[in-house]
Structure formats: structure tokens, C-alpha cells
Short mmCIF file of C-alpha atoms in Angstrom, two decimals:
data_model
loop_
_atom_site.label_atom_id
_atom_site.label_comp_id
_atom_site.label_asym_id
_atom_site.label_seq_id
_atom_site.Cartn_x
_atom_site.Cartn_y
_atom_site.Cartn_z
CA UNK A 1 0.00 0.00 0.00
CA UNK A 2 1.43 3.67 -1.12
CA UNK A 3 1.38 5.72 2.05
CA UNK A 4 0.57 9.33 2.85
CA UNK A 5 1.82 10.42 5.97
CA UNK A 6 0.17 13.53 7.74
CA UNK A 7 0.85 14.26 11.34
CA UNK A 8 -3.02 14.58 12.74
CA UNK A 9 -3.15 17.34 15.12
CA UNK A 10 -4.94 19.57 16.06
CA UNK A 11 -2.25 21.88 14.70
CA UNK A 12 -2.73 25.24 16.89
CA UNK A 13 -1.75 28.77 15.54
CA UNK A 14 -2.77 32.38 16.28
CA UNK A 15 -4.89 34.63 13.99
CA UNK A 16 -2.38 36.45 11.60
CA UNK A 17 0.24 34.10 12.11
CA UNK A 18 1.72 31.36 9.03
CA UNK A 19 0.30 28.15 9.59
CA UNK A 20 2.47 25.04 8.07
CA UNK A 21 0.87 21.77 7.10
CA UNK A 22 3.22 18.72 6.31
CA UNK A 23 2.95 15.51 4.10
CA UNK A 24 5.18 12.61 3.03
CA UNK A 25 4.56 10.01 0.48
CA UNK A 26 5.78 6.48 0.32
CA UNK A 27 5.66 6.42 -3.64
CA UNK A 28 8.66 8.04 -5.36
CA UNK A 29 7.07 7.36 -8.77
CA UNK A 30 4.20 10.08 -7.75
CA UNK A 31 3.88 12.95 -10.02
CA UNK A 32 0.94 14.85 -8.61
CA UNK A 33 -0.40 16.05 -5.47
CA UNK A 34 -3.29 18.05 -3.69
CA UNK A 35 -4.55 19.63 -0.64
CA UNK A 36 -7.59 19.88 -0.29
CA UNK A 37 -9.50 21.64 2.92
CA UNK A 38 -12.40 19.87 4.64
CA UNK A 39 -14.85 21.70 7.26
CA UNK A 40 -16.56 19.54 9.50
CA UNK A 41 -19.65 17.93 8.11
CA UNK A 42 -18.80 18.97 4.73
CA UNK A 43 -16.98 17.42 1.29
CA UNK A 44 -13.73 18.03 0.66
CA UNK A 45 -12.79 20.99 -1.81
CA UNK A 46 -9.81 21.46 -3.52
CA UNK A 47 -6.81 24.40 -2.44
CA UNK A 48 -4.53 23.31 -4.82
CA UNK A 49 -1.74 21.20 -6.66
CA UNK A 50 1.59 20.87 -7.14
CA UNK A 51 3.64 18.74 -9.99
CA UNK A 52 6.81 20.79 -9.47
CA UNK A 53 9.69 20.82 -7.38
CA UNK A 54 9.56 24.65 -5.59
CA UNK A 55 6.68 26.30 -4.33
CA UNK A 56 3.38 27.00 -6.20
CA UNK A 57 1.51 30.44 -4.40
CA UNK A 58 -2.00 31.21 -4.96
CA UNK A 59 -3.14 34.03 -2.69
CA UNK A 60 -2.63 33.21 0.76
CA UNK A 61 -2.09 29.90 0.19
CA UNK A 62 1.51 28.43 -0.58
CA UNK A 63 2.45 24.50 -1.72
CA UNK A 64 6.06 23.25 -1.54
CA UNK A 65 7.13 20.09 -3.46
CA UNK A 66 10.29 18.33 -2.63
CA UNK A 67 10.17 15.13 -4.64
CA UNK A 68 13.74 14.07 -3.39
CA UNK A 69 12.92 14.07 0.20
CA UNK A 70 9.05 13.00 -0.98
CA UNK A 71 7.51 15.90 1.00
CA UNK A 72 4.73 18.21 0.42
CA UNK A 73 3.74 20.74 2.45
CA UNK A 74 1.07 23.99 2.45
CA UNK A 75 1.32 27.03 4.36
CA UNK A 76 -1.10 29.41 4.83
CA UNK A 77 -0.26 32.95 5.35
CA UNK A 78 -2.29 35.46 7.51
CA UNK A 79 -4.12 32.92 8.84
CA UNK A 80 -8.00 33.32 9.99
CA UNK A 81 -10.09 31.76 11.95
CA UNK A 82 -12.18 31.02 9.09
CA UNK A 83 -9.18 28.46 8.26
CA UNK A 84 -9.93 26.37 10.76
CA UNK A 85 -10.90 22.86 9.23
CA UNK A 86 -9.16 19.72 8.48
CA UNK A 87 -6.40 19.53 5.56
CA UNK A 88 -5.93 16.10 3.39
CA UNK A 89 -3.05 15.67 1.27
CA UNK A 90 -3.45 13.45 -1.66
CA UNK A 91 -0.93 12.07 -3.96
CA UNK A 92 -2.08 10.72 -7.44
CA UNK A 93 -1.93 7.11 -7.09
CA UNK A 94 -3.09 5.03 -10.93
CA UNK A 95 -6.11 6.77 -11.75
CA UNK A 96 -7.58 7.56 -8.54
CA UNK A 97 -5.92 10.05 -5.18
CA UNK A 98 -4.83 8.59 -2.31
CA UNK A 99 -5.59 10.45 0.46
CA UNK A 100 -3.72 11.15 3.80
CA UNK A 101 -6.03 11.26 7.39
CA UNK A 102 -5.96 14.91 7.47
CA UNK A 103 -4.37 17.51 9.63
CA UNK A 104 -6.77 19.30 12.28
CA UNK A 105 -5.73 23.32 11.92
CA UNK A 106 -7.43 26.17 14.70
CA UNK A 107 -7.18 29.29 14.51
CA UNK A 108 -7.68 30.98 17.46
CA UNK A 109 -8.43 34.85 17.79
CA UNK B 1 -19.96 23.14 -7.27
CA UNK B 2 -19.16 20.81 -9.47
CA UNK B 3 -22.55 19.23 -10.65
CA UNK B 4 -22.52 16.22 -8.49
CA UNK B 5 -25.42 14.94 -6.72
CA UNK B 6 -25.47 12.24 -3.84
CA UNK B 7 -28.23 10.08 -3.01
CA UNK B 8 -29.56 9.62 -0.16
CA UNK B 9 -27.95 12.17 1.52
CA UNK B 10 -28.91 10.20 5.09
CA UNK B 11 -30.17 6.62 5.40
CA UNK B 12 -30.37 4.54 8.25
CA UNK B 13 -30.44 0.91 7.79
CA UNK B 14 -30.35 -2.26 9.77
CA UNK B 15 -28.00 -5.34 9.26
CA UNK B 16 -28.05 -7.56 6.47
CA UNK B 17 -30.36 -5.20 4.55
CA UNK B 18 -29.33 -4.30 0.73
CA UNK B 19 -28.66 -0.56 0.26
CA UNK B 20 -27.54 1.34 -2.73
CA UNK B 21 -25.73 5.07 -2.62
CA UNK B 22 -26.43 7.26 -5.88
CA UNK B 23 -23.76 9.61 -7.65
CA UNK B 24 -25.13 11.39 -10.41
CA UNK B 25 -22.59 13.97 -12.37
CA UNK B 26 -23.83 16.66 -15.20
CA UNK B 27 -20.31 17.00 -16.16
CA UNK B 28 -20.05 14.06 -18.64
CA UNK B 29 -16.85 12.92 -16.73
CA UNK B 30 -15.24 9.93 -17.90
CA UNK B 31 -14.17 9.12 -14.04
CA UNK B 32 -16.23 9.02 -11.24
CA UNK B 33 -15.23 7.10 -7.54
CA UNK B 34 -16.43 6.15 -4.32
CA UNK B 35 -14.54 7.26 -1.31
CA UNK B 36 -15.48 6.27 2.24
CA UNK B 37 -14.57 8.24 4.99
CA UNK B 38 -14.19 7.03 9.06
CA UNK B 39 -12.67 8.91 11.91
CA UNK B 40 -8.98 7.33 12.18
CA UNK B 41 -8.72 6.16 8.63
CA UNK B 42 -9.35 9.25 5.94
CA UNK B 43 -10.56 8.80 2.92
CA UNK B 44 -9.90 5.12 1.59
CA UNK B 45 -11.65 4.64 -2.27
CA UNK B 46 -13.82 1.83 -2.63
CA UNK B 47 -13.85 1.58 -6.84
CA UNK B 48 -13.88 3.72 -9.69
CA UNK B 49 -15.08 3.81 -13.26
CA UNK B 50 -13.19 4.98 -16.13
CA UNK B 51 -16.30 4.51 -18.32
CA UNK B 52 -19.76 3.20 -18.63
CA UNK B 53 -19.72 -0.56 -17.80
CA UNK B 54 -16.22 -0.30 -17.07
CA UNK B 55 -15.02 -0.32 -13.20
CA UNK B 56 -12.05 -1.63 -11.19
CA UNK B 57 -11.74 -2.01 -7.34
CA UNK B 58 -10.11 0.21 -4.77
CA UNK B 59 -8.33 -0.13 -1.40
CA UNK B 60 -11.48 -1.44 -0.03
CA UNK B 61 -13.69 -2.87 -2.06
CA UNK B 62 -15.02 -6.06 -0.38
CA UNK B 63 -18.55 -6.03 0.50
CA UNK B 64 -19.44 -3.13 -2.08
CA UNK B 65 -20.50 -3.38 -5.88
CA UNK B 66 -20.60 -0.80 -8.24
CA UNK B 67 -22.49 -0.13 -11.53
CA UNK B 68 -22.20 2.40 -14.34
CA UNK B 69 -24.85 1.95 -16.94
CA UNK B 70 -24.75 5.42 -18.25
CA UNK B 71 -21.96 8.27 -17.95
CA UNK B 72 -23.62 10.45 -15.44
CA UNK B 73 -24.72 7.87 -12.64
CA UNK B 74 -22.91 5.48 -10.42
CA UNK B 75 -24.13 3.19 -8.03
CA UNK B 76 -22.42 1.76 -4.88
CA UNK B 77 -24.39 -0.92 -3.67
CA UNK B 78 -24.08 -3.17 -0.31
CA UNK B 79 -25.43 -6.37 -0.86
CA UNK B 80 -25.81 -7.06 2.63
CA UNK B 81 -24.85 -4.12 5.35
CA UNK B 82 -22.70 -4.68 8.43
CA UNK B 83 -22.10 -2.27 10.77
CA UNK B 84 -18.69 -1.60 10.01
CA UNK B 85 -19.74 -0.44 6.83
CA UNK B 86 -21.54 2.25 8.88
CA UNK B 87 -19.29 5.72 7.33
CA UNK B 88 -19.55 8.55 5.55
CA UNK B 89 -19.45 7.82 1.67
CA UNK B 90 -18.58 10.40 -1.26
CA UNK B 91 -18.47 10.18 -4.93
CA UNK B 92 -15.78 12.11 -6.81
CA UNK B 93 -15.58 12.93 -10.75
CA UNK B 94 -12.55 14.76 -12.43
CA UNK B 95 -9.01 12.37 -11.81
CA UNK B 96 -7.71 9.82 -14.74
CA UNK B 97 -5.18 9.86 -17.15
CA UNK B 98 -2.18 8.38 -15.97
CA UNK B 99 0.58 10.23 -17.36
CA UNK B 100 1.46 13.75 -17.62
CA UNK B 101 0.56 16.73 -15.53
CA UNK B 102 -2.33 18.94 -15.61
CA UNK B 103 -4.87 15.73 -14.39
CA UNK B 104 -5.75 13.71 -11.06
CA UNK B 105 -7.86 16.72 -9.17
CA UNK B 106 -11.44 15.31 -8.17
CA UNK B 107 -14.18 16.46 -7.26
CA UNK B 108 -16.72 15.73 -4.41
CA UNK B 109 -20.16 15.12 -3.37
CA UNK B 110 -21.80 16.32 -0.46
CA UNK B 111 -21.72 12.82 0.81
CA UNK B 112 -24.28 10.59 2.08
CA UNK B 113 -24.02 9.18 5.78
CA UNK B 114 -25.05 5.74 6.28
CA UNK B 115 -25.80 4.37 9.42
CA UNK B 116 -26.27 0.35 9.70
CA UNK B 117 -27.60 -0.77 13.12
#
């Protein structure tokens, strides 16, 4: 089984401050990968993807590839408390996304 | 929102029953899936289509069936509920292609809870 590694949570961080969200993947052959947000009681949506080592930003929102160390990570800048939810990181796995079990984020006022 | 509807949205069942869980796209996408979700575990896919009549099983796939007769519905069905099939389930369209960048995003349902007693 391809793994994706997330470290659960709850991952804690003031209002205004960068919040940094962390994934590892067992599969080195993986070309593409996602974060997606999740509120509680709701579907998953999509933030954003990265096939390329470096970052990707859009708006407050930043992804980081490092296919040499197999990492991905997403930070969010400026962070509100309307962030607060849970963040999956998928990897692209055949034809279907393999999802990790989500990091818990709050942001408190 | 991508045009995918789930249904029902809430069913409660009892053990051994049949059920069957509704996806229905308007986006004429060749891939749709079936993703369940449990506290502890994340999303884990159940199968996927890749075309009408065409379907291939996921991580965890025993105990489930799946049917595409047509492009814009697919049907997870339980032939016989157990409770630890109790979960939240959504369907996804968008992914495929296995090569080359610019593919793989999906896109979810609002999911349908399922509760087998």
C-alpha cells in the first residue's frame, strides 16, 4: 500500500500568524499532489496542486514540493479563523488520489 | 460546485439489509469514484469507473458493488450491510489519465451518511 503520511493534530496557531501543514509520500514514482480543505460535516474541496519541485503560491495559500525528500507541504499565510478545518493531502496514485487522514488546523483569535 | 449529486444524503439501515448510494454527475466525466470516509482512517476509495460498464476495485472494495450503466450515474451498492460499513461515503468525478501533468484533481459530493444498526 502507497502511504501518505500527515501528522493529525490539532495543529494550533494564532490569527495572523503562518500556519504550516506537512505531508510525506511512500511512492517516489508520484507525479501529482493536492490539498484539499475539509470543514466539519462537509466534502472536501480542492486548495490546490503541485507537480513541481519549488513552491506553487495562490493568494494566501503556498504549496512546496520536494520530490527528493518526498515531501509536500502547504502554508497558509495570515491565517483566519475562518481556516480552521481539516487539511488532506493526496498524492495521485493510478487513476484515482490517495488520500492522507488529514491535519486538524485552529485558529484561534 | 461541481454538478454532483449524492443520493440519499442520510439513510439509516439495519443489518443484512441491501442498500444502494447514488452519484449522479452533469459534467459528462469519464471518471467518477467512491470514497469512504471514518474517523482514524481518511478517505480510503472503494472503486472507480473509467467509463460506462467499465469499473475496477479500490483499497477497499469487499462487501461493495458498483455499476455504471450510463456516464452520469454510479451506483455503490451493499449487498448485505454490516455495521462496520456504517461511514460517511462520497463520490468524486474529475481524476484519470495516468501520465502527464495537468490531471488527477477530483471532485466531491456532499456525501451521504449511512448508518447500519
Amino acid at each position: 500500500q502507497k502511504e501518505v503520511e500527515q501528522n493529525s493534530g490539532p495543529l494550533s496557531v494564532p490569527e495572523g500568524a503562518i500556519a504550516s501543514l506537512n505531508c510525506t509520500y511512500s511512492d517516489r514514482g508520484s507525479q501529482s499532489f493536492f490539498w484539499y480543505r475539509q470543514y466539519s460535516g462537509k466534502s472536501p474541496e480542492l486548495i490546490m496542486f503541485i507537480y513541481s519541485n519549488g513552491d506553487k503560491e495562490d493568494g494566501r495559500f503556498t504549496a512546496q514540493l520536494n520530490k527528493a525528500s518526498q515531501y509536500v507541504s502547504l502554508l497558509i499565510r495570515d491565517s483566519q479563523p475562518s481556516d480552521s478545518a481539516t487539511y488532506l493531502c493526496a498524492v495521485k496514485t493510478g487513476y484515482a488520489l490517495n488520500f492522507g487522514k488529514g491535519t486538524s488546523l485552529l485558529v484561534t483569535p | 460546485d461541481a454538478g454532483i449529486t449524492q443520493s440519499p444524503r442520510h439513510k439509516v439501515t439495519e443489518t443484512g439489509t441491501p442498500v444502494t448510494l447514488r452519484c449522479h454527475q452533469t459534467e459528462n466525466h469519464r471518471y467518477m469514484y467512491w470514497y469512504r470516509q471514518d474517523p482514524g482512517h481518511g478517505l480510503r476509495l472503494i472503486h472507480y469507473s473509467y467509463g460506462v460498464k467499465d469499473t475496477d476495485k479500490g483499497e477497499v472494495s469487499d462487501g461493495y458493488s458498483v455499476s455504471r450503466s450510463k456516464t452520469e450515474d454510479f451506483l455503490l451498492t451493499l449487498e448485505s450491510a454490516t455495521s462496520s460499513q456504517t461511514s460517511v461515503y462520497f463520490c468524486a468525478i474529475g481524476g484519470g489519465g495516468l501520465a502527464g501533468v495537468g490531471t488527477g484533481e477530483l471532485f466531491f459530493g456532499e456525501g451521504s451518511r449511512l448508518t447500519v444498526l
